[in-house]
Short mmCIF file of C-alpha atoms in Angstrom, two decimals:
data_model
loop_
_atom_site.label_atom_id
_atom_site.label_comp_id
_atom_site.label_asym_id
_atom_site.label_seq_id
_atom_site.Cartn_x
_atom_site.Cartn_y
_atom_site.Cartn_z
CA MET A 8 27.66 9.64 8.31
CA LYS A 9 26.01 12.95 9.12
CA ARG A 10 23.60 12.40 6.26
CA PHE A 11 22.70 8.96 7.59
CA ALA A 12 22.16 10.31 11.07
CA LEU A 13 19.70 12.79 9.60
CA LEU A 14 17.90 10.00 7.77
CA CYS A 15 17.62 8.02 10.98
CA LEU A 16 16.24 11.03 12.78
CA ALA A 17 13.65 11.52 10.07
CA LEU A 18 12.75 7.84 10.28
CA ALA A 19 12.30 8.04 14.02
CA VAL A 20 9.88 10.91 13.57
CA ALA A 21 8.01 8.99 10.90
CA LEU A 22 7.54 5.96 13.07
CA THR A 23 5.49 7.91 15.55
CA ALA A 24 1.78 8.16 14.95
CA ARG A 25 1.90 11.79 13.88
CA PRO A 26 2.31 12.75 10.22
CA ILE A 27 5.85 13.58 9.17
CA ALA A 28 6.74 17.20 9.58
CA ALA A 29 9.90 17.10 7.48
CA GLN A 30 9.77 17.14 3.70
CA GLN A 31 9.71 13.45 2.97
CA LEU A 32 7.46 11.12 1.11
CA GLU A 33 6.09 8.31 3.21
CA ILE A 34 4.80 5.05 1.77
CA ARG A 35 3.55 2.36 4.13
CA PHE A 36 2.75 -1.07 2.75
CA LEU A 37 0.40 -2.20 5.49
CA ASP A 38 0.22 -5.75 6.72
CA VAL A 39 -3.46 -6.42 6.21
CA GLY A 40 -3.22 -10.18 5.71
CA GLN A 41 -3.94 -11.56 2.25
CA GLY A 42 -4.58 -8.35 0.34
CA ASP A 43 -3.20 -4.92 -0.37
CA ALA A 44 -3.26 -1.56 1.37
CA ALA A 45 -0.66 1.18 0.99
CA LEU A 46 -0.69 4.54 2.67
CA VAL A 47 1.04 7.44 0.92
CA ARG A 48 1.59 10.76 2.70
CA GLU A 49 3.32 13.96 1.71
CA GLY A 50 2.81 17.63 2.42
CA GLY A 51 0.06 16.93 4.94
CA LYS A 52 -2.00 15.03 2.36
CA THR A 53 -2.97 11.38 2.55
CA VAL A 54 -3.69 8.80 -0.14
CA LEU A 55 -4.75 5.23 0.56
CA ILE A 56 -4.26 2.73 -2.26
CA ASP A 57 -6.52 -0.26 -1.59
CA ALA A 58 -8.01 -1.09 1.78
CA GLY A 59 -7.20 -4.76 2.34
CA PRO A 60 -9.67 -7.60 2.67
CA ALA A 61 -11.48 -6.52 5.81
CA ALA A 62 -11.84 -4.07 8.63
CA ALA A 63 -8.21 -4.40 9.83
CA ILE A 64 -7.42 -1.17 8.05
CA ALA A 65 -9.39 0.77 10.64
CA SER A 66 -6.86 0.14 13.40
CA TYR A 67 -4.08 1.51 11.19
CA LEU A 68 -6.03 4.67 10.49
CA ARG A 69 -6.67 5.12 14.19
CA SER A 70 -3.05 4.51 15.16
CA PHE A 71 -1.83 7.06 12.63
CA GLY A 72 -4.48 9.57 13.67
CA ILE A 73 -5.92 9.75 10.19
CA ASP A 74 -9.40 11.21 9.99
CA THR A 75 -9.20 12.56 6.43
CA ILE A 76 -8.13 10.73 3.30
CA ASP A 77 -7.63 13.05 0.40
CA LEU A 78 -7.72 10.29 -2.18
CA LEU A 79 -8.89 6.70 -1.78
CA ILE A 80 -7.92 4.41 -4.66
CA ALA A 81 -9.21 0.95 -5.47
CA SER A 82 -6.67 -0.57 -7.82
CA HIS A 83 -9.40 -3.01 -8.84
CA ASN A 84 -12.55 -4.44 -7.34
CA HIS A 85 -11.50 -7.77 -5.89
CA SER A 86 -12.45 -8.22 -2.26
CA ASP A 87 -8.85 -8.56 -1.04
CA HIS A 88 -8.36 -4.96 -2.18
CA ILE A 89 -11.72 -3.35 -1.44
CA GLY A 90 -12.95 -5.43 1.49
CA GLY A 91 -12.00 -2.65 3.91
CA MET A 92 -13.35 0.23 1.82
CA THR A 93 -16.68 0.66 3.62
CA THR A 94 -14.79 0.71 6.92
CA VAL A 95 -12.51 3.44 5.61
CA LEU A 96 -15.39 5.45 4.18
CA ASN A 97 -17.20 5.26 7.50
CA ALA A 98 -14.13 6.03 9.61
CA ALA A 99 -12.67 8.98 7.70
CA VAL A 100 -13.64 11.88 5.50
CA VAL A 101 -12.76 10.84 1.96
CA ARG A 102 -12.43 13.68 -0.57
CA PHE A 103 -11.82 11.73 -3.79
CA TYR A 104 -12.41 8.10 -4.77
CA LEU A 105 -10.79 6.53 -7.83
CA ASP A 106 -11.28 3.02 -9.18
CA ASN A 107 -10.86 1.16 -12.45
CA GLY A 108 -14.44 1.71 -13.58
CA LEU A 109 -15.03 -2.02 -14.04
CA PRO A 110 -18.20 -3.01 -12.17
CA HIS A 111 -18.26 -6.28 -10.27
CA THR A 112 -21.10 -8.55 -9.17
CA THR A 113 -20.06 -9.08 -5.55
CA GLY A 114 -21.84 -7.75 -2.51
CA THR A 115 -18.49 -6.24 -1.46
CA TYR A 116 -18.39 -4.10 -4.58
CA ARG A 117 -22.02 -3.05 -4.29
CA GLN A 118 -21.61 -2.03 -0.65
CA THR A 119 -18.40 -0.15 -1.45
CA MET A 120 -19.93 1.90 -4.25
CA ARG A 121 -23.00 2.72 -2.20
CA ALA A 122 -20.71 3.86 0.62
CA VAL A 123 -18.72 6.02 -1.81
CA GLN A 124 -21.90 7.63 -3.05
CA ALA A 125 -23.22 8.18 0.47
CA SER A 126 -19.91 9.67 1.61
CA GLY A 127 -20.06 12.49 -0.93
CA ALA A 128 -16.54 11.72 -2.16
CA GLN A 129 -15.81 13.00 -5.66
CA TYR A 130 -15.47 10.04 -8.02
CA LEU A 131 -12.47 10.04 -10.35
CA GLN A 132 -12.10 7.86 -13.41
CA ALA A 133 -8.88 5.98 -14.05
CA THR A 134 -7.75 7.98 -17.04
CA ASP A 135 -4.13 8.91 -17.69
CA ARG A 136 -4.06 11.88 -15.37
CA ALA A 137 -1.74 13.41 -12.79
CA ILE A 138 -2.73 13.91 -9.19
CA THR A 139 -0.61 16.27 -7.11
CA LEU A 140 0.00 15.29 -3.51
CA GLY A 141 2.06 18.04 -1.87
CA SER A 142 5.40 17.90 -3.65
CA ALA A 143 4.71 14.45 -5.06
CA VAL A 144 2.82 13.56 -8.21
CA LEU A 145 0.78 10.42 -8.68
CA HIS A 146 0.52 9.46 -12.34
CA VAL A 147 -2.52 7.32 -13.00
CA LEU A 148 -1.81 4.52 -15.47
CA ALA A 149 -5.10 3.62 -17.10
CA PRO A 150 -5.90 -0.05 -17.77
CA PRO A 151 -5.96 -1.28 -21.37
CA PRO A 152 -9.12 -0.20 -23.20
CA GLY A 153 -11.81 -2.85 -23.37
CA VAL A 154 -10.27 -5.05 -20.69
CA GLN A 155 -12.83 -7.21 -18.89
CA ASP A 156 -11.10 -8.95 -16.02
CA GLN A 157 -10.33 -7.13 -12.81
CA ASN A 158 -6.64 -8.08 -12.48
CA ASN A 159 -5.71 -6.89 -15.95
CA GLY A 160 -7.90 -3.88 -15.31
CA SER A 161 -5.91 -2.75 -12.28
CA VAL A 162 -5.16 0.94 -11.99
CA GLY A 163 -1.42 1.63 -11.99
CA ILE A 164 -0.03 4.40 -9.81
CA LEU A 165 3.42 5.80 -10.53
CA ILE A 166 4.56 8.05 -7.69
CA GLU A 167 7.19 10.67 -8.45
CA TYR A 168 8.83 12.70 -5.73
CA GLY A 169 11.79 14.57 -7.19
CA GLU A 170 14.20 11.86 -8.25
CA PHE A 171 12.37 9.15 -6.31
CA ARG A 172 9.88 6.86 -8.01
CA ALA A 173 7.58 4.11 -6.77
CA LEU A 174 5.17 2.00 -8.79
CA LEU A 175 2.08 0.13 -7.62
CA THR A 176 0.02 -1.83 -10.11
CA GLY A 177 -2.53 -3.78 -8.07
CA ASP A 178 -2.93 -7.32 -9.36
CA SER A 179 -1.99 -6.62 -12.96
CA GLU A 180 -1.01 -9.64 -15.02
CA GLN A 181 0.96 -10.15 -18.21
CA GLN A 182 -1.62 -8.55 -20.50
CA GLU A 183 -1.66 -5.26 -18.65
CA LEU A 184 2.06 -5.20 -17.91
CA SER A 185 2.77 -5.69 -21.64
CA TYR A 186 0.29 -2.95 -22.51
CA TRP A 187 2.03 -0.42 -20.29
CA LEU A 188 5.47 -1.49 -21.46
CA GLY A 189 4.33 -1.11 -25.05
CA ASN A 190 3.09 2.39 -24.30
CA GLY A 191 6.50 3.38 -22.94
CA VAL A 192 5.07 4.67 -19.67
CA ILE A 193 7.12 2.49 -17.32
CA PRO A 194 10.39 4.02 -16.08
CA LYS A 195 12.99 2.58 -13.75
CA VAL A 196 11.74 2.94 -10.22
CA ASN A 197 13.24 2.85 -6.76
CA VAL A 198 10.41 0.91 -5.15
CA LEU A 199 7.96 -1.45 -6.78
CA LYS A 200 5.03 -3.30 -5.33
CA ALA A 201 5.20 -6.71 -6.98
CA ALA A 202 1.92 -7.20 -8.81
CA HIS A 203 -0.65 -9.80 -7.77
CA HIS A 204 0.95 -10.63 -4.43
CA GLY A 205 4.14 -11.88 -6.06
CA SER A 206 2.45 -14.51 -8.21
CA SER A 207 4.10 -15.73 -11.38
CA ASN A 208 1.51 -14.06 -13.62
CA GLY A 209 2.31 -10.66 -12.08
CA THR A 210 5.76 -10.26 -13.49
CA SER A 211 7.87 -10.93 -16.56
CA ALA A 212 11.49 -10.59 -17.59
CA GLU A 213 10.58 -7.46 -19.57
CA TRP A 214 8.79 -5.98 -16.58
CA ILE A 215 11.77 -6.60 -14.31
CA ALA A 216 14.18 -5.13 -16.86
CA ALA A 217 12.06 -2.01 -17.33
CA THR A 218 11.32 -1.25 -13.69
CA HIS A 219 14.63 -2.49 -12.24
CA PRO A 220 13.72 -1.52 -8.67
CA GLN A 221 16.04 -1.32 -5.70
CA VAL A 222 13.23 -2.60 -3.51
CA ALA A 223 10.34 -4.92 -4.37
CA VAL A 224 7.53 -5.20 -1.84
CA ILE A 225 5.19 -8.16 -1.84
CA SER A 226 1.91 -7.58 -0.07
CA VAL A 227 0.74 -11.02 0.95
CA GLY A 228 -0.92 -12.91 3.79
CA ARG A 229 0.81 -15.52 5.87
CA GLY A 230 -0.26 -19.07 4.98
CA ASN A 231 -2.64 -17.96 2.25
CA SER A 232 -4.47 -20.63 0.25
CA TYR A 233 -3.40 -19.38 -3.16
CA GLY A 234 0.32 -20.14 -3.23
CA HIS A 235 1.35 -16.47 -3.10
CA PRO A 236 4.08 -15.44 -3.50
CA SER A 237 5.88 -17.53 -6.10
CA ALA A 238 9.35 -18.61 -4.99
CA ALA A 239 10.53 -18.23 -8.59
CA VAL A 240 9.31 -14.65 -8.72
CA ILE A 241 11.08 -13.76 -5.49
CA SER A 242 14.25 -15.24 -6.91
CA GLU A 243 13.87 -13.27 -10.15
CA TRP A 244 13.49 -9.97 -8.34
CA ALA A 245 16.43 -10.75 -6.08
CA GLN A 246 18.61 -11.75 -9.02
CA ALA A 247 17.77 -8.44 -10.65
CA GLY A 248 19.24 -6.70 -7.62
CA ALA A 249 16.06 -5.85 -5.77
CA ARG A 250 15.85 -6.26 -2.03
CA VAL A 251 12.57 -8.09 -1.47
CA TYR A 252 10.26 -7.33 1.44
CA ARG A 253 7.14 -9.34 2.29
CA THR A 254 4.38 -8.16 4.55
CA ASP A 255 3.68 -11.71 5.74
CA ARG A 256 7.17 -12.00 7.19
CA ASP A 257 8.34 -8.41 7.64
CA GLY A 258 5.03 -6.94 8.74
CA SER A 259 4.20 -3.48 7.47
CA VAL A 260 6.95 -1.96 5.35
CA LEU A 261 7.73 1.73 5.68
CA ILE A 262 9.53 3.68 2.95
CA LEU A 263 10.73 7.20 3.70
CA ALA A 264 11.97 8.92 0.58
CA ASN A 265 13.85 12.11 -0.09
CA ASP A 266 13.47 14.05 -3.30
CA ASP A 267 17.08 13.32 -4.26
CA GLY A 268 16.08 9.66 -4.69
CA SER A 269 17.56 8.37 -1.45
CA PHE A 270 15.29 6.49 0.90
CA VAL A 271 15.24 4.29 3.97
CA VAL A 272 13.21 1.17 4.59
CA THR A 273 12.16 -0.29 7.89
CA THR A 274 9.65 -2.93 8.77
CA ALA A 275 7.36 -3.64 11.67
CA ASN A 276 9.20 -6.86 12.47
CA ALA A 277 12.66 -5.42 11.98
CA ASP A 278 15.41 -6.01 14.50
CA PRO A 279 17.54 -3.05 15.52
CA LYS A 280 19.74 -3.65 12.51
CA GLY A 281 16.82 -3.62 10.16
CA VAL A 282 16.85 -0.04 8.96
CA VAL A 283 18.14 -0.09 5.43
CA GLN A 284 19.33 2.99 3.64
CA PHE A 285 19.32 3.29 -0.13
CA HIS A 286 21.27 5.86 -2.04
CA PRO A 287 19.77 7.64 -5.05
CA TYR A 288 19.07 5.26 -7.87
CA ALA A 289 21.99 4.56 -10.18
CA ARG A 290 20.75 5.95 -13.46
CA ASP A 291 23.85 4.72 -15.22
CA THR A 292 26.29 1.92 -14.64
CA ALA A 293 28.98 4.25 -13.30
CA ALA A 294 26.79 5.06 -10.34
CA ALA A 295 25.81 1.47 -9.65
CA GLU A 296 28.11 1.22 -6.65
CA ALA A 297 26.36 4.12 -4.98
CA ALA A 298 23.02 2.36 -5.25
CA ARG A 299 23.93 -0.50 -2.96
CA PRO A 300 21.89 -0.59 0.22
CA VAL A 301 23.54 -0.15 3.55
CA THR A 302 22.17 -1.99 6.54
CA SER A 303 22.58 0.34 9.44
CA PRO A 304 23.61 -0.80 12.87
CA ALA A 305 21.94 2.34 14.17
CA CYS A 306 18.55 2.42 15.79
CA CYS A 307 15.68 4.25 14.22
CA ARG A 308 14.82 5.70 17.61
CA ILE A 309 16.75 5.98 20.88
CA CYS A 310 14.52 5.90 23.94
CA THR A 311 16.18 8.14 26.50
CA THR A 312 13.36 8.59 28.98
CA GLY A 313 11.03 5.72 28.18
CA LYS A 314 11.72 2.23 26.90
CA ALA A 315 11.86 0.73 23.42
CA CYS A 316 8.69 -0.89 22.11
CA GLY A 317 8.59 -1.98 18.49
CA ASN A 318 9.56 1.01 16.38
CA SER A 319 8.85 3.61 19.02
CA CYS A 320 9.30 4.49 22.68
CA ILE A 321 6.79 4.12 25.44
CA SER A 322 6.70 5.06 29.08
CA ARG A 323 8.71 2.71 31.30
CA ASP A 324 5.68 1.83 33.40
CA LYS A 325 3.67 0.65 30.38
CA GLN A 326 3.63 -2.85 28.97
CA CYS A 327 4.86 -3.29 25.41
CA HIS A 328 2.52 -5.17 23.09
CA GLN A 329 4.55 -4.67 19.90
CA PRO A 330 6.95 -7.18 18.33
CA PRO A 331 10.65 -6.26 18.43
CA GLY A 332 11.31 -3.26 16.22
CA CYS A 333 14.08 -0.82 15.43
CA ALA A 334 13.76 1.36 18.52
CA CYS A 335 16.54 0.96 21.11
CA GLY A 336 16.79 1.75 24.77
CA ALA A 337 19.41 4.26 25.86
CA LYS A 338 22.60 2.80 27.27
CA PRO A 339 22.58 2.66 31.07
CA MET B 28 -36.67 -23.63 -0.38
CA LYS B 29 -34.06 -21.30 1.09
CA TYR B 30 -31.23 -20.27 -1.18
CA ALA B 31 -28.54 -17.62 -1.41
CA PHE B 32 -26.35 -15.99 -4.03
CA PHE B 33 -22.58 -16.15 -4.07
CA ALA B 34 -20.62 -14.15 -6.63
CA VAL B 35 -17.25 -15.29 -7.95
CA ASP B 36 -14.94 -12.57 -6.73
CA ARG B 37 -11.92 -14.10 -8.43
CA LEU B 38 -10.29 -17.33 -9.47
CA GLU B 39 -6.97 -18.19 -7.89
CA ARG B 40 -5.56 -21.29 -9.56
CA ASN B 41 -7.88 -24.14 -8.49
CA ILE B 42 -9.76 -22.07 -5.97
CA ALA B 43 -12.81 -19.93 -6.54
CA VAL B 44 -13.12 -17.08 -4.08
CA LEU B 45 -16.83 -16.56 -3.52
CA VAL B 46 -18.45 -13.61 -1.82
CA GLY B 47 -21.87 -13.85 -0.24
CA ASP B 48 -24.30 -10.98 -0.17
CA SER B 49 -23.34 -9.90 3.31
CA GLY B 50 -19.70 -9.72 2.25
CA GLU B 51 -18.47 -13.01 3.66
CA SER B 52 -15.71 -14.64 1.64
CA ILE B 53 -15.47 -18.38 1.03
CA ASP B 54 -12.71 -20.30 -0.74
CA MET B 55 -14.10 -23.23 -2.72
CA PRO B 56 -12.29 -25.80 -4.86
CA ARG B 57 -13.34 -25.17 -8.44
CA VAL B 58 -13.99 -28.85 -9.02
CA GLU B 59 -16.88 -28.69 -6.56
CA LEU B 60 -18.59 -25.93 -8.51
CA PRO B 61 -20.29 -25.90 -11.92
CA ASP B 62 -18.17 -26.04 -15.05
CA GLY B 63 -17.59 -22.84 -16.95
CA LEU B 64 -17.17 -20.76 -13.84
CA ARG B 65 -15.55 -17.40 -14.40
CA GLU B 66 -14.94 -14.18 -12.51
CA GLY B 67 -18.18 -12.29 -11.93
CA ALA B 68 -20.46 -15.31 -12.32
CA VAL B 69 -23.24 -15.52 -9.74
CA LEU B 70 -24.09 -18.84 -8.14
CA ARG B 71 -27.50 -19.64 -6.77
CA VAL B 72 -27.02 -22.12 -3.93
CA ARG B 73 -29.65 -24.00 -1.94
CA PHE B 74 -29.28 -24.35 1.81
CA GLY B 75 -29.20 -27.91 3.06
CA ALA B 76 -28.83 -29.62 6.38
CA GLN B 77 -27.80 -27.47 9.35
CA ASN B 78 -28.62 -24.44 7.27
CA LEU B 79 -25.35 -24.66 5.34
CA PRO B 80 -24.93 -24.09 1.60
CA ASP B 81 -25.34 -27.29 -0.40
CA TRP B 82 -22.64 -26.67 -3.00
CA SER B 83 -23.76 -29.63 -5.10
CA SER B 84 -26.94 -27.65 -5.78
CA ALA B 85 -25.06 -24.60 -7.11
CA ILE B 86 -26.12 -23.32 -10.50
CA ILE B 87 -24.83 -20.34 -12.47
CA ASP B 88 -27.55 -17.69 -12.53
CA LYS B 89 -26.85 -15.58 -15.61
CA GLU B 90 -29.91 -13.39 -15.13
CA GLU B 91 -28.81 -12.42 -11.63
CA GLU B 92 -25.33 -11.63 -12.94
CA LYS B 93 -26.79 -9.37 -15.64
CA ARG B 94 -29.06 -7.68 -13.15
CA ARG B 95 -26.17 -6.94 -10.80
CA LEU B 96 -23.96 -5.58 -13.57
CA ARG B 97 -26.79 -3.42 -14.88
CA GLU B 98 -27.39 -1.97 -11.43
CA ALA B 99 -23.66 -1.41 -10.83
CA LYS B 100 -23.18 0.25 -14.20
CA GLN B 101 -26.10 2.57 -13.56
CA LEU B 102 -24.57 3.75 -10.29
CA LEU B 103 -21.12 4.03 -11.84
CA ASP B 104 -22.39 6.09 -14.77
CA GLU B 105 -24.10 8.43 -12.35
CA MET B 106 -20.89 8.90 -10.38
CA LYS B 107 -18.78 9.35 -13.51
CA ARG B 108 -20.85 12.35 -14.52
CA SER B 109 -19.39 14.36 -11.65
CA ASP B 110 -15.82 13.82 -12.90
CA SER B 111 -14.82 16.71 -15.13
CA GLY B 112 -11.58 14.94 -16.08
CA GLY B 113 -8.05 16.30 -16.17
CA ASP B 114 -5.40 16.58 -13.53
CA VAL B 115 -6.20 17.02 -9.86
CA THR B 116 -4.44 18.80 -7.01
CA LEU B 117 -5.30 17.38 -3.61
#
């Protein structure tokens, strides 16, 4: 109970606009409509993986007070992943830029690469390399050699933070997933971003068995024209024991992880009971019971002086413009 | 005759996601576009009435596609030269 109270306290801190002071890894799957953008922060360093389809990313950067991005990653060069890149490059200092090295013919790609060059960011190739982010390590999973299409040329990012692991693989499809599985580089993970917005070509039985996540996040736009996500895929992840989050329904999804493998999840559209705690991943069947999530009745933030607004507190005389979140008002 | 280029950003089932040169994105049914369309192809499209693209006029411009890839590769190669490789600490 004490441990959970501490987790809730850490979550409350994380939901404010300031970077987290405590030693935790923060991953935010941002609701950017039909596209991807994930913010990763640890040790005062910031990584942004994809920038969504348009300029919406800018408001997130502003709200989190981010003016420097240590590493900006384009998983691949489709416009629903790099559409917001020029906005990011103009709004923040970007130290490193990494992409899949597969040129594209779109104006979006051309403008992005010109903005990268003009920004002075150091370009990094998507080779199998490790990138240290505070106490976390991002392992770059290179696309298959000779691949031509952007989806199967997505850069994979495996995040390790002590015992905690998360995996993001852009829009990778069967060809690339099989390549990585064949190379033996895919471990079990705690959190997985379902590839290609939860479409049927972005997963396989082998992929599910290998990654076996506790949480699967689908980054997808409400009412998109492409049929994402696949109902069958959602069912497959759920049957494998993963709790599935979707940015079109849940809003942005926040993961706060500890280095022992435990983590909490909350979402922008969560009700007060929506903070979910996960115990360290069960690495063997004996520990499976301990891996079950616990939905907490507790609030992520208690507003003692102000009033609850979304996931945070605001002054009582201000109007709340956020949807209901996990912050609670203090009892009268 | 006024025309514009639209590049095929990606193919999503029966929809081609096209991107114009100013970055605007348009979803088009594939059946309304030339056969043999694939990711990265560049369409040359005439403007018709009310200054809107006349999609029936769309043709695949292979030379424009090659030119764009050549230009992109040149920039990419230049940027790659500054990467010394290996692991990185942020």
